[in-house]
Short mmCIF file of C-alpha atoms in Angstrom, two decimals:
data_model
loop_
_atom_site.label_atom_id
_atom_site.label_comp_id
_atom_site.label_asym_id
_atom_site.label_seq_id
_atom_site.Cartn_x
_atom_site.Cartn_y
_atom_site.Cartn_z
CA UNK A 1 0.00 0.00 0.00
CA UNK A 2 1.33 3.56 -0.99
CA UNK A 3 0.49 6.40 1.62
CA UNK A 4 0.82 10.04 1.37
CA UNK A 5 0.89 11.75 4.81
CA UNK A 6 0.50 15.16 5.53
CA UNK A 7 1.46 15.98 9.20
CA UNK A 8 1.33 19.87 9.96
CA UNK A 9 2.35 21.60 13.27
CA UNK A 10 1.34 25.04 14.11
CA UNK A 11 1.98 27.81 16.81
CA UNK A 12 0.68 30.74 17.35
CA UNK A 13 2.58 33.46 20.03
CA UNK A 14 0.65 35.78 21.34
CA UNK A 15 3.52 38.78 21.68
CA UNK A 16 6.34 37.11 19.13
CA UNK A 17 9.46 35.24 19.58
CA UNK A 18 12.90 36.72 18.37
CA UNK A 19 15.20 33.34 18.76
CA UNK A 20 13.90 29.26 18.70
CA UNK A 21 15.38 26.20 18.33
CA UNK A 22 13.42 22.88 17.73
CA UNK A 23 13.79 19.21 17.13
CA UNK A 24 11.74 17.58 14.52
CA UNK A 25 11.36 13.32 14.94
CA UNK A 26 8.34 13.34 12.34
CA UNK A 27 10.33 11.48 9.10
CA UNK A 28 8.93 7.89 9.25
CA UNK A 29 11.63 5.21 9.16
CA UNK A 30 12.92 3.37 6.23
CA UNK A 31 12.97 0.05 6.97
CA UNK A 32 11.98 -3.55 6.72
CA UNK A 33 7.94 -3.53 5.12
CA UNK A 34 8.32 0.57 5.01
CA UNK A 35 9.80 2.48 2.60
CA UNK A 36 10.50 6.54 2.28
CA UNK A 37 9.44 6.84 -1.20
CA UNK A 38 8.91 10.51 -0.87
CA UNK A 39 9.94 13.06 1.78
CA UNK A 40 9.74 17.40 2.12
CA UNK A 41 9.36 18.86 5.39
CA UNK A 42 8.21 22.56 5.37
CA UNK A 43 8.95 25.74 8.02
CA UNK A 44 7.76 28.75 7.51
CA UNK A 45 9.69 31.24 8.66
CA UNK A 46 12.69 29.79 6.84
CA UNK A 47 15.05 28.43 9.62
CA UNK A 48 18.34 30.16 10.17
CA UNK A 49 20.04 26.53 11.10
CA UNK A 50 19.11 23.51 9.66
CA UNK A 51 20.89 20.23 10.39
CA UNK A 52 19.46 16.16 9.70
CA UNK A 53 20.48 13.12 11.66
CA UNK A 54 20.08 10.01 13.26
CA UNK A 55 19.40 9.99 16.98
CA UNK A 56 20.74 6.62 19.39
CA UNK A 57 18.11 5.32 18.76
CA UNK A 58 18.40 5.32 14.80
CA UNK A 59 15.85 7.65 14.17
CA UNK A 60 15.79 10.81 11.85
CA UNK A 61 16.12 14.16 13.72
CA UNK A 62 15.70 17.44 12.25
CA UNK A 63 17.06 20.61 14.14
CA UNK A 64 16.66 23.91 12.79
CA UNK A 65 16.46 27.54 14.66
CA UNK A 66 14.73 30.72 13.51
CA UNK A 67 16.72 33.81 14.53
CA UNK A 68 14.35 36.25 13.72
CA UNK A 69 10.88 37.79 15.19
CA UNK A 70 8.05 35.88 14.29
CA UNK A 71 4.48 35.31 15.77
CA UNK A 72 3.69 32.03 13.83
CA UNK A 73 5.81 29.12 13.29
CA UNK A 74 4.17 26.77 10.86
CA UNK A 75 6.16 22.68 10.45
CA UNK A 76 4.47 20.62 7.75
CA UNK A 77 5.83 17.20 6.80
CA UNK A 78 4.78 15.71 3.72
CA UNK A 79 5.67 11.74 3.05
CA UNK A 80 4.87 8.97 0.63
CA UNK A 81 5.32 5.92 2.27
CA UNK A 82 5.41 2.07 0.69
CA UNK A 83 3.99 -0.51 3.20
CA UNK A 84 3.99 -3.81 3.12
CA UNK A 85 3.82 -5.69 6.52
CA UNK A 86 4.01 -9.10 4.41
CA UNK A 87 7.87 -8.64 4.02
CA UNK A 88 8.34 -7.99 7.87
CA UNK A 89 8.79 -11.63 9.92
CA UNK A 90 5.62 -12.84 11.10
CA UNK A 91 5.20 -13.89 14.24
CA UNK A 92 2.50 -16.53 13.61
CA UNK A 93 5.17 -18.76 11.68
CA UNK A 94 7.29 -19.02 14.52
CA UNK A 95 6.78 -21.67 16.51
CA UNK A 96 9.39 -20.86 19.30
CA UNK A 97 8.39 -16.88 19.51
CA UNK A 98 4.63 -18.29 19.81
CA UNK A 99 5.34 -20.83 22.61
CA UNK A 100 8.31 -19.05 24.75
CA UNK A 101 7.48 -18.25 28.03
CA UNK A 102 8.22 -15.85 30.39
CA UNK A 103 10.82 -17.82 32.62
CA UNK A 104 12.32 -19.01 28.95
CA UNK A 105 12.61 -15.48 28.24
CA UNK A 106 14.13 -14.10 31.49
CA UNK A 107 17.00 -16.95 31.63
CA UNK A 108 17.86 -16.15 27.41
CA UNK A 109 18.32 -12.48 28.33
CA UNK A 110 20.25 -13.08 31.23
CA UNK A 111 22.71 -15.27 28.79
CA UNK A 112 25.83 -13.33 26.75
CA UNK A 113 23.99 -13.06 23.41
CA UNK A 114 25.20 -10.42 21.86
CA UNK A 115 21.80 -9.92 20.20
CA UNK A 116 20.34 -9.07 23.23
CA UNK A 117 22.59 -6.27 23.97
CA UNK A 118 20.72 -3.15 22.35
CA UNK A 119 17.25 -4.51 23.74
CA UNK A 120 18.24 -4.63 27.42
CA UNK A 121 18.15 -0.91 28.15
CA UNK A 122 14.40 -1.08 27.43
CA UNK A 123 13.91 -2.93 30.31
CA UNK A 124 15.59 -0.10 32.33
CA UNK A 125 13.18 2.53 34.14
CA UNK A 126 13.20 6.00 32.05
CA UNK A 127 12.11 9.22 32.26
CA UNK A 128 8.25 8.49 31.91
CA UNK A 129 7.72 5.01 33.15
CA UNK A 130 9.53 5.59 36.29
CA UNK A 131 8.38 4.38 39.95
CA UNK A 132 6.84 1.38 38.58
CA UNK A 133 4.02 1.10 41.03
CA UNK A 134 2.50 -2.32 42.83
CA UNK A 135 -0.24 -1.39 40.85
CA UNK A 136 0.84 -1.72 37.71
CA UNK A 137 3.01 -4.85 38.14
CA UNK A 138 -0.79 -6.56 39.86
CA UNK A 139 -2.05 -5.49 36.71
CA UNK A 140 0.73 -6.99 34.68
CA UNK A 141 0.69 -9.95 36.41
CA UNK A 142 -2.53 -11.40 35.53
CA UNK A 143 -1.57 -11.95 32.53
CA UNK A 144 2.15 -12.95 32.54
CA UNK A 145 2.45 -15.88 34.36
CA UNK A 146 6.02 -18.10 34.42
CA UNK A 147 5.41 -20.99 32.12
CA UNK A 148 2.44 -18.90 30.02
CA UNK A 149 3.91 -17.69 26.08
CA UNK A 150 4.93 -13.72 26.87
CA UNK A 151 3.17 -13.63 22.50
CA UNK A 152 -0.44 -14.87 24.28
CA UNK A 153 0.48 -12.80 27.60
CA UNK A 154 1.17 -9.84 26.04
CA UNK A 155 -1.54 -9.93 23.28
CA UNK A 156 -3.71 -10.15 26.07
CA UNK A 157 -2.75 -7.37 28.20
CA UNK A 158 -2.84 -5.12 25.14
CA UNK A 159 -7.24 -6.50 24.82
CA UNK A 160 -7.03 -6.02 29.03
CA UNK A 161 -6.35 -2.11 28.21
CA UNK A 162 -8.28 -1.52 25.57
CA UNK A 163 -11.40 -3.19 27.53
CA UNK A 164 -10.16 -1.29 30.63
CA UNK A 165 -8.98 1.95 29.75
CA UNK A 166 -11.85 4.81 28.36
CA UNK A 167 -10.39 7.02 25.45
CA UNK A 168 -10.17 10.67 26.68
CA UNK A 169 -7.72 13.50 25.51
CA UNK A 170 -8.97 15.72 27.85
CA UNK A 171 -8.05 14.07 30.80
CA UNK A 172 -4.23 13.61 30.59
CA UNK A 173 -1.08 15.60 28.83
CA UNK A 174 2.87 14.16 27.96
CA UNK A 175 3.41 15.04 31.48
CA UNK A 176 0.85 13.14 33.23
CA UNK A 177 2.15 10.12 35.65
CA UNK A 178 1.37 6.90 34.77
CA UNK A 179 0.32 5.57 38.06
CA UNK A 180 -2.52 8.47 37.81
CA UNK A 181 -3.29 7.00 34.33
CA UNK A 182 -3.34 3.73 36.02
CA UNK A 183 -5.56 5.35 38.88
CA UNK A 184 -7.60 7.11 36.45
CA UNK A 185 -8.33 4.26 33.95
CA UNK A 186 -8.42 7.32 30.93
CA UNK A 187 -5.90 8.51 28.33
CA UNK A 188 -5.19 8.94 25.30
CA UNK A 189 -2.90 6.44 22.84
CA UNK A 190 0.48 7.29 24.37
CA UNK A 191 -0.31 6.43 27.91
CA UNK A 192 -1.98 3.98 26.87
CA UNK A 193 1.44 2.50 25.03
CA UNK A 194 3.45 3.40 28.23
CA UNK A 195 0.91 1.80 30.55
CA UNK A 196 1.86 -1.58 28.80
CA UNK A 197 5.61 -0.87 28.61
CA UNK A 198 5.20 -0.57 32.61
CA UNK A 199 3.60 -3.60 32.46
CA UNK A 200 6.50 -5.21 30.53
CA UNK A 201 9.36 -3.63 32.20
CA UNK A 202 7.87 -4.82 35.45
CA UNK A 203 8.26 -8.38 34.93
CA UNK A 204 11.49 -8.08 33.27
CA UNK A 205 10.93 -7.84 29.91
CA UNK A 206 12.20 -5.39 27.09
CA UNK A 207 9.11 -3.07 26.19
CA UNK A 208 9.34 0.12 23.70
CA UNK A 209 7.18 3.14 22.76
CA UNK A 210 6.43 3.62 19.21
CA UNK A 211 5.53 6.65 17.56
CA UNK A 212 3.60 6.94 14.55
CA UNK A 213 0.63 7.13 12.44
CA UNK A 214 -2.76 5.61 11.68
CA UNK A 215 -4.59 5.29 8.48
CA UNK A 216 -6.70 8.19 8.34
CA UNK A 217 -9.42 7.16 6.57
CA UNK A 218 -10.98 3.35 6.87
CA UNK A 219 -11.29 0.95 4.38
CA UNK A 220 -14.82 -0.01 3.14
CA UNK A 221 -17.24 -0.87 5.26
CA UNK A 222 -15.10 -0.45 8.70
CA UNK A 223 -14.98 1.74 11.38
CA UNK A 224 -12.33 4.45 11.71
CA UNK A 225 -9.91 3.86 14.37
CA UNK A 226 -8.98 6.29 17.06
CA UNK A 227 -6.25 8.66 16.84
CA UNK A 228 -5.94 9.34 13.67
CA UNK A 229 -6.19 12.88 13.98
CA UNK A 230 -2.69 13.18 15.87
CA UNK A 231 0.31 11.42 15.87
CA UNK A 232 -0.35 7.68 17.09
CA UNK A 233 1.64 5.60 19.11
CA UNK A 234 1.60 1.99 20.60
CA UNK A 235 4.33 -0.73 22.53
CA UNK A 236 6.29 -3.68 20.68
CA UNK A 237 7.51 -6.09 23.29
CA UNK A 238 11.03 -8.39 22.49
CA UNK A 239 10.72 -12.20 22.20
CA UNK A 240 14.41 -13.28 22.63
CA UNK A 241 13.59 -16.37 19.96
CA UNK A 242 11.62 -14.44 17.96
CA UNK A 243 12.52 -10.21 17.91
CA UNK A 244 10.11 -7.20 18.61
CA UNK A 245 6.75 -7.55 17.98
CA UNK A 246 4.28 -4.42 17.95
CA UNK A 247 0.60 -4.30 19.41
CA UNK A 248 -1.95 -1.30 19.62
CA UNK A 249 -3.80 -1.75 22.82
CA UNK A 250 -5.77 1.59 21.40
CA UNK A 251 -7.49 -0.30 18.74
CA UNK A 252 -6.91 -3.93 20.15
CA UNK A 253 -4.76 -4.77 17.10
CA UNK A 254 -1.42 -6.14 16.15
CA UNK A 255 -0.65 -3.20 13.33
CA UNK A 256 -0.04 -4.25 9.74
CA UNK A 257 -0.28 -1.94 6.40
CA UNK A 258 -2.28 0.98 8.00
CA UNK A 259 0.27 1.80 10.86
CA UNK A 260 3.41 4.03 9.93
CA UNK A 261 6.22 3.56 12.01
CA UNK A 262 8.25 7.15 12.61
CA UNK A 263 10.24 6.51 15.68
CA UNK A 264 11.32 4.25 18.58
CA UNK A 265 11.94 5.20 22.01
CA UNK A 266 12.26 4.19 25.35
CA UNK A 267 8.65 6.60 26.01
CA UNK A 268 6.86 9.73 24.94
CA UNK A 269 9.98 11.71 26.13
CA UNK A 270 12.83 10.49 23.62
CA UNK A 271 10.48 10.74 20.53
CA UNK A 272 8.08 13.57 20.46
CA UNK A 273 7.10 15.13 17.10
CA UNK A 274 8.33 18.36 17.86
CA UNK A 275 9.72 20.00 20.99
CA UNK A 276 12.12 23.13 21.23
CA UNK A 277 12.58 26.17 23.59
CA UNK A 278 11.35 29.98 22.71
CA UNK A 279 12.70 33.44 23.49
CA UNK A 280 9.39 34.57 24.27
CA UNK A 281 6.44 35.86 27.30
CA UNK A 282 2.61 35.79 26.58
CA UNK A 283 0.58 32.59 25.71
CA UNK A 284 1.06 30.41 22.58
CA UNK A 285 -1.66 28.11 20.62
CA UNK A 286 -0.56 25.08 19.16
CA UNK A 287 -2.56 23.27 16.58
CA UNK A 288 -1.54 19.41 15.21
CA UNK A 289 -3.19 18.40 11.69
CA UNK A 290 -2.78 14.92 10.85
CA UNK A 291 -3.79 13.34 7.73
CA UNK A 292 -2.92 9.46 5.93
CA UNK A 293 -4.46 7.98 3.36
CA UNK A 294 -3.51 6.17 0.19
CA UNK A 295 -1.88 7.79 -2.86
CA UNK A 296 -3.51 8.52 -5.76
#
């Protein structure tokens, strides 16, 4: 499937800035069942400083700075993206990432594979999914249970939050806890991803946040899902036998064609679409416009 995504970021200052610098993580990845066929990103006023990269984590950063007075700032990425989930592994014709269980996969990571090197700091605490409460491990552990396959576990913790968990985006921001999430029971799609990542983390297991976006509109007959007016995001759990293996406990899916992977992270905090500090005072509005759907 060929997408064209439009993803457009805007801010409004109320009194002007004279001096900001930002970083961009809104290129999706190129990649293994995705390709960049097509990508522009936009800024209006035309940045002063403009510099590309990959992060750690082997995503694309953009930094730029506008050194000049301005009361708008207006990002717009524009992408056409190839999908095609068949060429990714599936984890259905593994046997052995099916069937491994959770005390199979605690005693492989513990071992000196070198392959498990880069997926052991996302078992780590980090900056949002800190202070792992009792809570959240209870939660976690009614469905991960020693000698039960962490696949089945974890498929079924991501239908536990979607039954559990009432979509709200008026009820939490990027800095709300996640034991008051937890409390709470509402969210939006990233708590709900770093919910589940607590979950992981708290029985050992290697858990990352995924950013990206949603098929905007549905195919034929189907319902839309939810949060495709924003950036999405969802958790992909690592089967040592196997590798990582997404889910989208906002829609109760394991995402194929329709979901566009931008960026990994350990949470919200290392992959946000845009973030940057201002030389301003006053307010500031900030509107997102999201929009996916299949080339023509």
């Amino acid at each position: 499937m060929l997408y064209q995504i439009s993803h457009t970021t805007s801010y409004i200052y109320e009194v002007g800035v004279t001096f900001c610098h930002n970083i961009a993580t809104i290129k999706p990845k190129d990649m293994l069942g995705q390709k960049v066929v097509d990508y522009k990103l936009e800024i209006s006023p035309t940045p002063t400083e403009f510099s590309e990269k990959l992060d750690f984590f082997g995503n694309t950063i953009t930094r730029f700075s506008i050194q000049e007075q301005h009361k708008t700032l207006k990002v717009t990425a524009l992408s056409k993206i190839l999908r095609d989930h068949t060429l990714e592994p599936d984890i259905y014709k593994s046997e052995s990432g099916q069937k491994m269980t959770l005390i199979e996969a605690l005693a492989a990571l513990k071992t000196e594979n070198r392959g498990h090197l880069d997926v052991k700091q996302f078992v780590l605490e980090s900056i949002l999914i800190a202070n792992i409460s009792k809570d959240i491990r209870a939660y976690a552990e009614v469905s991960f249970k020693p000698n039960r396959p962490i696949f089945e576990a974890a498929y079924e913790l991501m239908e536990r939050i979607f039954k559990d968990f009432e979509f709200n985006s008026n009820v939490t921001n990027v800095a709300t806890p996640i034991h008051e999430v937890m409390v709470n029971k509402k969210g939006v799609c990233q708590d709900f991803a770093q919910i589940a990542i607590a979950c992981i983390r708290s029985v050992g297991l290697p858990a990352r946040y995924v950013s990206g976006y949603i098929e905007t509109l549905p195919p034929p007959g189907k319902e839309k899902l939810v949060g495709t007016d924003a950036s999405h995001a969802w958790f992909s759990i690592y089967i040592p036998s196997f590798g990582w293996v997404d889910f989208d406990p906002t829609n109760n899916q394991i995402p194929k064609d329709q979901h566009i992977v931008v960026a990994y992270g350990r949470d919200y905090y290392d992959v946000p679409p845009l973030k940057g500090v201002i030389y301003s005072s006053g307010a500031n509005k900030m509107k997102v416009a999201v929009d996916i759907r299949p080339a023509v």
